[in-house]
mmCIF file of C-alpha atoms and ligand atoms in Angstrom:
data_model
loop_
_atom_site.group_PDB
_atom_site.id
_atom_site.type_symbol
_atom_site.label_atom_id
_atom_site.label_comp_id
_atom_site.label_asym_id
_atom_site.label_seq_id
_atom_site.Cartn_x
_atom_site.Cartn_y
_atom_site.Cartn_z
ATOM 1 C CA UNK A 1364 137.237 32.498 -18.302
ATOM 2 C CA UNK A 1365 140.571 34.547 -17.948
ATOM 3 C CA UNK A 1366 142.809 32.516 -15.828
ATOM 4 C CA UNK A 1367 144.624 34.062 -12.476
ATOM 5 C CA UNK A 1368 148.368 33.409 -11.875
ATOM 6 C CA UNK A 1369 149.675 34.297 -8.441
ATOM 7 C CA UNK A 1370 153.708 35.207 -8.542
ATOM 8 C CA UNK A 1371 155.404 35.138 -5.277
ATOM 9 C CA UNK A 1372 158.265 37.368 -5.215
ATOM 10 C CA UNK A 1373 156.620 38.670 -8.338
ATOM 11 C CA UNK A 1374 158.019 42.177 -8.499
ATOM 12 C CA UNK A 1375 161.480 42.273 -8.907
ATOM 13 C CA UNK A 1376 164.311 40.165 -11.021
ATOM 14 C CA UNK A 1377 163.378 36.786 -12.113
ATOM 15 C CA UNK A 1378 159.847 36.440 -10.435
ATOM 16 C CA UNK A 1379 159.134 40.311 -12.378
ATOM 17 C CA UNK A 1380 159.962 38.468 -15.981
ATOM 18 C CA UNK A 1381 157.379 35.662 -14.711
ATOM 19 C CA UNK A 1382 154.954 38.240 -13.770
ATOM 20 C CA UNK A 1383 155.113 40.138 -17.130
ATOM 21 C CA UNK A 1384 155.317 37.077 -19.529
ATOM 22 C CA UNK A 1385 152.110 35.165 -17.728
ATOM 23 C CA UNK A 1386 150.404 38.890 -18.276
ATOM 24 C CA UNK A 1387 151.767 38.617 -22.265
ATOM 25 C CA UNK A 1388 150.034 35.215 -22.605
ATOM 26 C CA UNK A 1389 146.375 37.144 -21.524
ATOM 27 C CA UNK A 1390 146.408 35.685 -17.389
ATOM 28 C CA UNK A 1391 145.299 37.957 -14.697
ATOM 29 C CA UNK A 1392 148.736 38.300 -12.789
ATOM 30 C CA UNK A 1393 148.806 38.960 -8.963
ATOM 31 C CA UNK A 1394 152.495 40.138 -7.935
ATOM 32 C CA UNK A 1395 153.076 38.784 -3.865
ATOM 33 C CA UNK A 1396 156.239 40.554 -2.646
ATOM 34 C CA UNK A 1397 157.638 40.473 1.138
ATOM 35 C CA UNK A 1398 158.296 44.355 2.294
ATOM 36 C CA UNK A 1399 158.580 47.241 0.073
ATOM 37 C CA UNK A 1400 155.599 48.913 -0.449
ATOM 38 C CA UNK A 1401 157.142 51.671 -2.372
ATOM 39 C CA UNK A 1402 158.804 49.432 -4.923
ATOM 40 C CA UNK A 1403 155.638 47.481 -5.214
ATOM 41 C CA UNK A 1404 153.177 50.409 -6.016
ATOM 42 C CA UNK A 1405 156.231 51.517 -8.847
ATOM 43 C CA UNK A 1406 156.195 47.721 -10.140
ATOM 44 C CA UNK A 1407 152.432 48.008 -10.249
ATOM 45 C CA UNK A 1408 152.086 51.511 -11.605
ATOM 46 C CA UNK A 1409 154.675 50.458 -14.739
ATOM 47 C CA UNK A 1410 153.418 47.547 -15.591
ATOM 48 C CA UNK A 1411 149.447 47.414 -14.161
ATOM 49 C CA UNK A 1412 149.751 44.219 -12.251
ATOM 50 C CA UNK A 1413 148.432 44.096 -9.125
ATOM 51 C CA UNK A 1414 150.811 43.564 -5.849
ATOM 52 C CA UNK A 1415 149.919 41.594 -2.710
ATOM 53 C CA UNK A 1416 152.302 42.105 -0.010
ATOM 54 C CA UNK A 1417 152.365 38.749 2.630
ATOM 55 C CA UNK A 1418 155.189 36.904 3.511
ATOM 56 C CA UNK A 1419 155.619 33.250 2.094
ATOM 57 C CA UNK A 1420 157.391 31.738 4.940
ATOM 58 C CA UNK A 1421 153.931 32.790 7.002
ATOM 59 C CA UNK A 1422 151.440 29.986 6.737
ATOM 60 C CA UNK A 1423 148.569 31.935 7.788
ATOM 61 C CA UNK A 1424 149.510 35.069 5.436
ATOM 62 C CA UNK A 1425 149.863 32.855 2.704
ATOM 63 C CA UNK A 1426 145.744 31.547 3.356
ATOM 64 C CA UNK A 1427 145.150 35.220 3.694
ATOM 65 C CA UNK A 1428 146.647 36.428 0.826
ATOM 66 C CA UNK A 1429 145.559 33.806 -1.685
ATOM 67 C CA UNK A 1430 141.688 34.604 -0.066
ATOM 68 C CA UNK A 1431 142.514 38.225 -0.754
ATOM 69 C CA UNK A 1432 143.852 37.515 -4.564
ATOM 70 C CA UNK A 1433 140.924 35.483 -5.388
ATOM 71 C CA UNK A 1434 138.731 37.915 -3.737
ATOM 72 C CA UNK A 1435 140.125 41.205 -5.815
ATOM 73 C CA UNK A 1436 140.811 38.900 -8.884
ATOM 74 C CA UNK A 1437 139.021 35.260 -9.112
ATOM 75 C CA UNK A 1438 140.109 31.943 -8.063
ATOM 76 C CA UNK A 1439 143.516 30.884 -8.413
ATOM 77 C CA UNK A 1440 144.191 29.140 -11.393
ATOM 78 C CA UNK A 1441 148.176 29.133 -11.579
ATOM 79 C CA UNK A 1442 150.793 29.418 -9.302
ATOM 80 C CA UNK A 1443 154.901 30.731 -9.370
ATOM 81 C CA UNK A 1444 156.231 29.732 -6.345
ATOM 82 C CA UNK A 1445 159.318 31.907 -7.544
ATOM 83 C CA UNK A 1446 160.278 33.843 -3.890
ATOM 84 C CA UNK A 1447 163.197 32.909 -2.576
ATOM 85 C CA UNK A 1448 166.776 34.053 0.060
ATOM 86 C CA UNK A 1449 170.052 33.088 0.376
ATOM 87 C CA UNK A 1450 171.909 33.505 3.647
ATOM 88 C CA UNK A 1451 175.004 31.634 2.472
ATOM 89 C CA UNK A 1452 178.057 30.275 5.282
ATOM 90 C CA UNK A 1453 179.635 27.939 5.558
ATOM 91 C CA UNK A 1454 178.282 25.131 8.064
ATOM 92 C CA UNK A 1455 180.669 25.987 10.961
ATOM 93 C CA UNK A 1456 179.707 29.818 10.336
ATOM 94 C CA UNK A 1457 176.388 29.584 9.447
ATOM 95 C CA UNK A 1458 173.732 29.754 12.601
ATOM 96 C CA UNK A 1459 170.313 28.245 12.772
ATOM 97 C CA UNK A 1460 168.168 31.131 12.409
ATOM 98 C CA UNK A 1461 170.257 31.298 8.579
ATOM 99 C CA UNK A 1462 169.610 27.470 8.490
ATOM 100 C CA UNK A 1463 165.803 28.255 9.506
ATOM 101 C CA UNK A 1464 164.980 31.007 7.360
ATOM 102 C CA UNK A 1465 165.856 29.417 4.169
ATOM 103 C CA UNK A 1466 163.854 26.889 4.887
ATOM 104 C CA UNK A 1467 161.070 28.321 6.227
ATOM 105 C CA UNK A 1468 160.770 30.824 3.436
ATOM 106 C CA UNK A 1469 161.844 29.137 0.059
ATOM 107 C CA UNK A 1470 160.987 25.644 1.005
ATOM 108 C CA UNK A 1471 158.113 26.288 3.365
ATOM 109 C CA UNK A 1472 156.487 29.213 1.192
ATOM 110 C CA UNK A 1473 155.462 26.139 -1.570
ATOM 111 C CA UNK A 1474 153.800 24.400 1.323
ATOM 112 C CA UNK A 1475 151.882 27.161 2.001
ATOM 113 C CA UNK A 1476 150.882 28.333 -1.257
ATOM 114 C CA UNK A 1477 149.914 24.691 -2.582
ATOM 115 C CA UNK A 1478 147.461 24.470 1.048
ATOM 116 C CA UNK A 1479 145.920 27.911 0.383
ATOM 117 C CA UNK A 1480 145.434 27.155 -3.530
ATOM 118 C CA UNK A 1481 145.560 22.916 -4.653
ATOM 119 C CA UNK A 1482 142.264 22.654 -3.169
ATOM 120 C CA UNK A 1483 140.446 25.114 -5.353
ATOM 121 C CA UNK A 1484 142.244 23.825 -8.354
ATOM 122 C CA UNK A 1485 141.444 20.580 -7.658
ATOM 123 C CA UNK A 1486 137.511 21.051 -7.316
ATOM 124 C CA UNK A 1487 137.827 23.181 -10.836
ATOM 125 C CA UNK A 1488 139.971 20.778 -12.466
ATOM 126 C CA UNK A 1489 142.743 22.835 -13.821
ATOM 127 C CA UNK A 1490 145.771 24.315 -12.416
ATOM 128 C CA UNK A 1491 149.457 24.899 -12.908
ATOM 129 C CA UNK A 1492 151.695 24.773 -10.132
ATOM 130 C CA UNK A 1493 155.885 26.039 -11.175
ATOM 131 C CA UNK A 1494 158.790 25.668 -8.234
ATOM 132 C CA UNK A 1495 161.579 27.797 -9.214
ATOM 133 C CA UNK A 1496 164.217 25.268 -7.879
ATOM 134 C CA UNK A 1497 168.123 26.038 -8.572
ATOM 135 C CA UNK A 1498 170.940 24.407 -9.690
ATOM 136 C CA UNK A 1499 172.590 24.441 -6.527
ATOM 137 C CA UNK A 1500 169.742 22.307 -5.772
ATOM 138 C CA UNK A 1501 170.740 19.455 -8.195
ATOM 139 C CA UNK A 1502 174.675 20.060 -7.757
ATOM 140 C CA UNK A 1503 175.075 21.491 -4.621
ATOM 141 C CA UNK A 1504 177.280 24.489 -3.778
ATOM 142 C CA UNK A 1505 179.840 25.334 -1.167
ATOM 143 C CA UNK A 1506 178.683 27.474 1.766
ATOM 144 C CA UNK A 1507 174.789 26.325 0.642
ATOM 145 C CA UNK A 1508 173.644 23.820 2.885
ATOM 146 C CA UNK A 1509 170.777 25.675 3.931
ATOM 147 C CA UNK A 1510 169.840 26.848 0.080
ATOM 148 C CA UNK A 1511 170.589 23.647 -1.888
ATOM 149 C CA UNK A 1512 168.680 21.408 0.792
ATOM 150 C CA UNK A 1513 165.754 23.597 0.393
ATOM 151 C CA UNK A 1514 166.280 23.899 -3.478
ATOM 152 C CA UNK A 1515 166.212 20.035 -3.432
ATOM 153 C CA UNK A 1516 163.753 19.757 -1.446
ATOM 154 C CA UNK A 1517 161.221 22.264 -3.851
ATOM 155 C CA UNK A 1518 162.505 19.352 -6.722
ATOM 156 C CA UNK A 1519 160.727 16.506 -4.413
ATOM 157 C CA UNK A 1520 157.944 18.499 -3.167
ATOM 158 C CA UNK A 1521 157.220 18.748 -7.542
ATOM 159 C CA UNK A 1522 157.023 15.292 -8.041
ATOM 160 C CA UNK A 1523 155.469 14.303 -5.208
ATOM 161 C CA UNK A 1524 152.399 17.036 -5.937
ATOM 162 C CA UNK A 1525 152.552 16.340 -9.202
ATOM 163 C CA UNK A 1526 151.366 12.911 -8.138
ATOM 164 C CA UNK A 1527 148.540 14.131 -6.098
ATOM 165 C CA UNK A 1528 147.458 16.661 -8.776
ATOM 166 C CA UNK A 1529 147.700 14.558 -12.336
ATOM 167 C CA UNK A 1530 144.034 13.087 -11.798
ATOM 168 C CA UNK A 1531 142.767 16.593 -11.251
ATOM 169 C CA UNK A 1532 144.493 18.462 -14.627
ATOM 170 C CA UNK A 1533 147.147 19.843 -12.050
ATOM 171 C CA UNK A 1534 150.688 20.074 -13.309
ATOM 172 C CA UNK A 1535 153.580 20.518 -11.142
ATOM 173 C CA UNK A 1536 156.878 21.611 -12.221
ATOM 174 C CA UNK A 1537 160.041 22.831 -11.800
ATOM 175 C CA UNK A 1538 162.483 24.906 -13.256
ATOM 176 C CA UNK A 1539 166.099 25.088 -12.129
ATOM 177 C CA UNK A 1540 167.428 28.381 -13.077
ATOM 178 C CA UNK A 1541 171.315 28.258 -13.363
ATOM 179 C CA UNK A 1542 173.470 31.855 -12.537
ATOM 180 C CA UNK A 1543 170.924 34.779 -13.823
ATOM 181 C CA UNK A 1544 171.699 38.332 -13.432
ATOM 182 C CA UNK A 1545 169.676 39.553 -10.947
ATOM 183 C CA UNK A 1546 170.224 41.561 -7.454
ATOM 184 C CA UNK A 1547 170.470 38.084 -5.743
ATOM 185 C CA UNK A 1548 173.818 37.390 -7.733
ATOM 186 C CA UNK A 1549 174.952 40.750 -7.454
ATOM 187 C CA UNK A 1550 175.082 40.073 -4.138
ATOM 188 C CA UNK A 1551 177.890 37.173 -4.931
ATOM 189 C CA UNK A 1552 181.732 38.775 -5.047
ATOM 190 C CA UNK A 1553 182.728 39.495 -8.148
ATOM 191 C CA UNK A 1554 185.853 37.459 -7.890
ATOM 192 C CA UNK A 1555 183.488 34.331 -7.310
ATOM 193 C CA UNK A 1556 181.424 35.151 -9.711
ATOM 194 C CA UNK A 1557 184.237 35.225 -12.387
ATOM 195 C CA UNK A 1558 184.879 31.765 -11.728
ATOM 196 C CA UNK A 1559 181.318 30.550 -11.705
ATOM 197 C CA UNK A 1560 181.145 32.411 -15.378
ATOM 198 C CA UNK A 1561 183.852 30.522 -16.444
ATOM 199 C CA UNK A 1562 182.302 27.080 -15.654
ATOM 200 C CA UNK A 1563 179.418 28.175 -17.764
ATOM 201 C CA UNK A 1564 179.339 26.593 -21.310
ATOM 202 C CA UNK A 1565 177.409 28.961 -22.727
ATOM 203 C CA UNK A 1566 180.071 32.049 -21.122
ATOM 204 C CA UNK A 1567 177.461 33.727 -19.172
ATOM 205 C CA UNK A 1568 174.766 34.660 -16.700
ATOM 206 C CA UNK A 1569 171.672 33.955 -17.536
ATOM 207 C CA UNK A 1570 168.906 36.326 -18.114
ATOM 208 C CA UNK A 1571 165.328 36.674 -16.216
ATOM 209 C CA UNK A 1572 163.258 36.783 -19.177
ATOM 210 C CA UNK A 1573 164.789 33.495 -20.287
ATOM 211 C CA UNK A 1574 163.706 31.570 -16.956
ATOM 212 C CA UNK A 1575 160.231 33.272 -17.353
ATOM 213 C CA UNK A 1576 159.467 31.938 -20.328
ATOM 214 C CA UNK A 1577 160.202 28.580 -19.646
ATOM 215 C CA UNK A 1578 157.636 29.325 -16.976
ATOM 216 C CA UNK A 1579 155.142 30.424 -19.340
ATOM 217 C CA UNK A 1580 155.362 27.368 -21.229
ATOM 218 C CA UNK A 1581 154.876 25.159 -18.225
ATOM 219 C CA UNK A 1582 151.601 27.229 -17.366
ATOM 220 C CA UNK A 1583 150.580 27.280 -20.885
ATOM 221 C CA UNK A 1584 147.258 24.831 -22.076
ATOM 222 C CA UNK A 1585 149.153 23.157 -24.448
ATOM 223 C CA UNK A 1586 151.803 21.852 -21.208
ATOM 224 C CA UNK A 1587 148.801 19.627 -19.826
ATOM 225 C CA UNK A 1588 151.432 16.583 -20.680
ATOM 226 C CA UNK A 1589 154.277 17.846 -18.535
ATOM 227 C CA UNK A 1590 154.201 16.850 -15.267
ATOM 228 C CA UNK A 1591 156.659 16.027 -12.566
ATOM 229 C CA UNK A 1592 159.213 17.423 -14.278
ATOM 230 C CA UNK A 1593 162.308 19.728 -13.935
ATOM 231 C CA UNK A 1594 163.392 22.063 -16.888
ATOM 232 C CA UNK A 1595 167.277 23.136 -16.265
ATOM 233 C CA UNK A 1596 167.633 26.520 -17.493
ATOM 234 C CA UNK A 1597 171.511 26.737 -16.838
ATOM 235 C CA UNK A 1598 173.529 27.679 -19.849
ATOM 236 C CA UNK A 1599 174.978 23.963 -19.851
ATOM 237 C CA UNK A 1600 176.684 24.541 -16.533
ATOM 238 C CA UNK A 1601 174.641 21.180 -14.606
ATOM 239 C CA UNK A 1602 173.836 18.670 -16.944
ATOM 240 C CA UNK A 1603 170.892 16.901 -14.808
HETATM 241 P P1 NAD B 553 165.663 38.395 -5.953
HETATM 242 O O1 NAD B 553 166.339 38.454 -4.621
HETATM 243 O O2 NAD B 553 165.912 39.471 -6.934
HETATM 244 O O3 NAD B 553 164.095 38.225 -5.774
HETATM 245 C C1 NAD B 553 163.557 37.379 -4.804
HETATM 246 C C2 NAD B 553 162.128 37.793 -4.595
HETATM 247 O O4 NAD B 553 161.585 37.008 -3.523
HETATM 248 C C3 NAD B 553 162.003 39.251 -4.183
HETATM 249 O O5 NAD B 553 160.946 39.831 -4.895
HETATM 250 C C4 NAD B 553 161.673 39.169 -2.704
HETATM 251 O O6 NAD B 553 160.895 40.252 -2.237
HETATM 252 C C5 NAD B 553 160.892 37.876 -2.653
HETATM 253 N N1 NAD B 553 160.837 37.333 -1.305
HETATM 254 C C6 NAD B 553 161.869 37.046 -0.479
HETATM 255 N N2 NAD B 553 161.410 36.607 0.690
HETATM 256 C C7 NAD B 553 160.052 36.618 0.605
HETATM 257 C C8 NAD B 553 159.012 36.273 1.495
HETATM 258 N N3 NAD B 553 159.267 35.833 2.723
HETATM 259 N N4 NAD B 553 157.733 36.416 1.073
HETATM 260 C C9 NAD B 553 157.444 36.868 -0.159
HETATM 261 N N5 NAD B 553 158.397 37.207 -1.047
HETATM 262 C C10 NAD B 553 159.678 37.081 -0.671
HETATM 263 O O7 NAD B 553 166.063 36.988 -6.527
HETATM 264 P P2 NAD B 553 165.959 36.361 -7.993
HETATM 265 O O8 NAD B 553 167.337 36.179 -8.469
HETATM 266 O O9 NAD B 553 164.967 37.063 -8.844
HETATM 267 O O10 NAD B 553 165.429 34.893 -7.593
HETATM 268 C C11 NAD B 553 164.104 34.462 -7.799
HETATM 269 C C12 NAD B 553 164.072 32.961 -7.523
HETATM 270 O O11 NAD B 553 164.965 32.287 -8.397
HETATM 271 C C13 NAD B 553 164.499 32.592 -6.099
HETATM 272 O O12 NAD B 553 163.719 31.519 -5.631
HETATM 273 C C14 NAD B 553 165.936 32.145 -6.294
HETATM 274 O O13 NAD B 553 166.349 31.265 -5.283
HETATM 275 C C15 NAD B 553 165.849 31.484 -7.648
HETATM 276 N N6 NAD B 553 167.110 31.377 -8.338
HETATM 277 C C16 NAD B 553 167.813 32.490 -8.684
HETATM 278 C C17 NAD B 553 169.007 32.330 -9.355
HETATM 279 C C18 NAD B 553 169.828 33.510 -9.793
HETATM 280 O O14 NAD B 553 170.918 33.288 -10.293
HETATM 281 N N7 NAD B 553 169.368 34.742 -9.654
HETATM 282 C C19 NAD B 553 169.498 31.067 -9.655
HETATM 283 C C20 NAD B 553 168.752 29.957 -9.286
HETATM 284 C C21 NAD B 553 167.560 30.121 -8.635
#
């Protein structure tokens, strides 16, 4: 039977390549996305995915949503836990609620979609769980405390799930994207930027497609092996 993949954040930059290469490989795709409605009917008009708007940070949306996915689509076979902020300071400027929401949303949100989802797998014995991580989660980063703890944190929360899942034919991985061009790095000054590039062995950003299919490989049949794992998709800049 066709498998379904659930994206989070699946509409736009990074988590939009995930959406559209785990639709190449033949899955049924469900695209979650946070607020824009308009941009989400465009995304799913272009590419005929369907879009789910909850919010991951939400526990109870997240239960809702997955119930929703599996009621338009089928059970949930694979999921991207690929949504994710920044609200970058540093510590003496940065406040709790920037502290909070970080957490809440890209640490939090793989809580929630692993309760709404590992159980099913689990009684079906297959599923494919993929953390986008960062990383600024394996190095660190100036005016990041809120992002890299949470982007460490995902890289824990994989093995430790991965542990729980193994007996079950669950995987759970994670990929670390380094600098890709997307809105969420257009955000960072361009004078910042420069010198991140620099620091780059490879001499430049990344590009979404190139994180998504390292995410298609984890979700693939033939990744059953891989488990626990963390694929650094950096250009050479953190050598992990
Ligand atoms: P982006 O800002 O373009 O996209 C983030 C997506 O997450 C958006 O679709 C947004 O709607 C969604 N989202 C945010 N909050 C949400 C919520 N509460 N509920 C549901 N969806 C929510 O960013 P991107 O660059 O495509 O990043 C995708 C992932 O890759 C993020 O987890 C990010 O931390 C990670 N990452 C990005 C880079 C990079 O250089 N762009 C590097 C390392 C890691």
């Amino acid at each position: 039977m066709t498998k379904v993949a659930i994206v989070t954040g699946g509409t736009r930059g990074i988590g939009e390549a995930i959406s559209l290469a785990l639709k190449k490989m033949g899955y049924v795709v469900a695209a979650n996305y946070a607020g824009n409605d308009e941009k989400a009917r465009a995304f799913s008009e272009r590419t005929g995915i369907d879009s789910f708007r909850w919010d991951v940070g939400d526990h109870q949306a997240c239960l809702d949503g997955c119930a929703a996915v599996a009621d338009r689509l089928g059970s949930v076979d694979i999921v991207v836990n690929n949504a994710g902020i920044t609200r970058d300071g540093v510590l003496a400027k940065m406040s709790f609620d920037d502290w909070n929401e970080v957490m809440r949303i890209n640490l939090g949100g793989c809580f929630n979609m692993a309760k709404a989802t590992f159980d099913g797998m689990r009684q079906r014995g297959w599923g494919r769980f993929v953390n986008i991580g960062s990383v600024n989660g394996q190095a660190g980063q100036y005016g990041q405390v809120n992002y890299a703890a949470a982007k460490s944190g995902i890289h824990g929360f994989t093995k430790a799930l991965a542990q729980e899942g193994a007996k079950y034919g669950i995987t759970v991985n994670a990929i670390a994207p380094g600098y890709v061009d997307t809105d969420m790095v257009a955000a960072v000054p361009a004078q910042v930027l420069e010198k991140i590039v620099a620091k780059i062995p490879v001499g430049r950003l990344g590009h979404a497609g190139e994180i998504a299919r390292g995410v298609a490989f984890l979700c693939s049949e033939e990744a059953g092996f891989v488990t626990g794992s963390t694929m650094s998709i950096n250009g050479g800049q953190h050598m992990y």
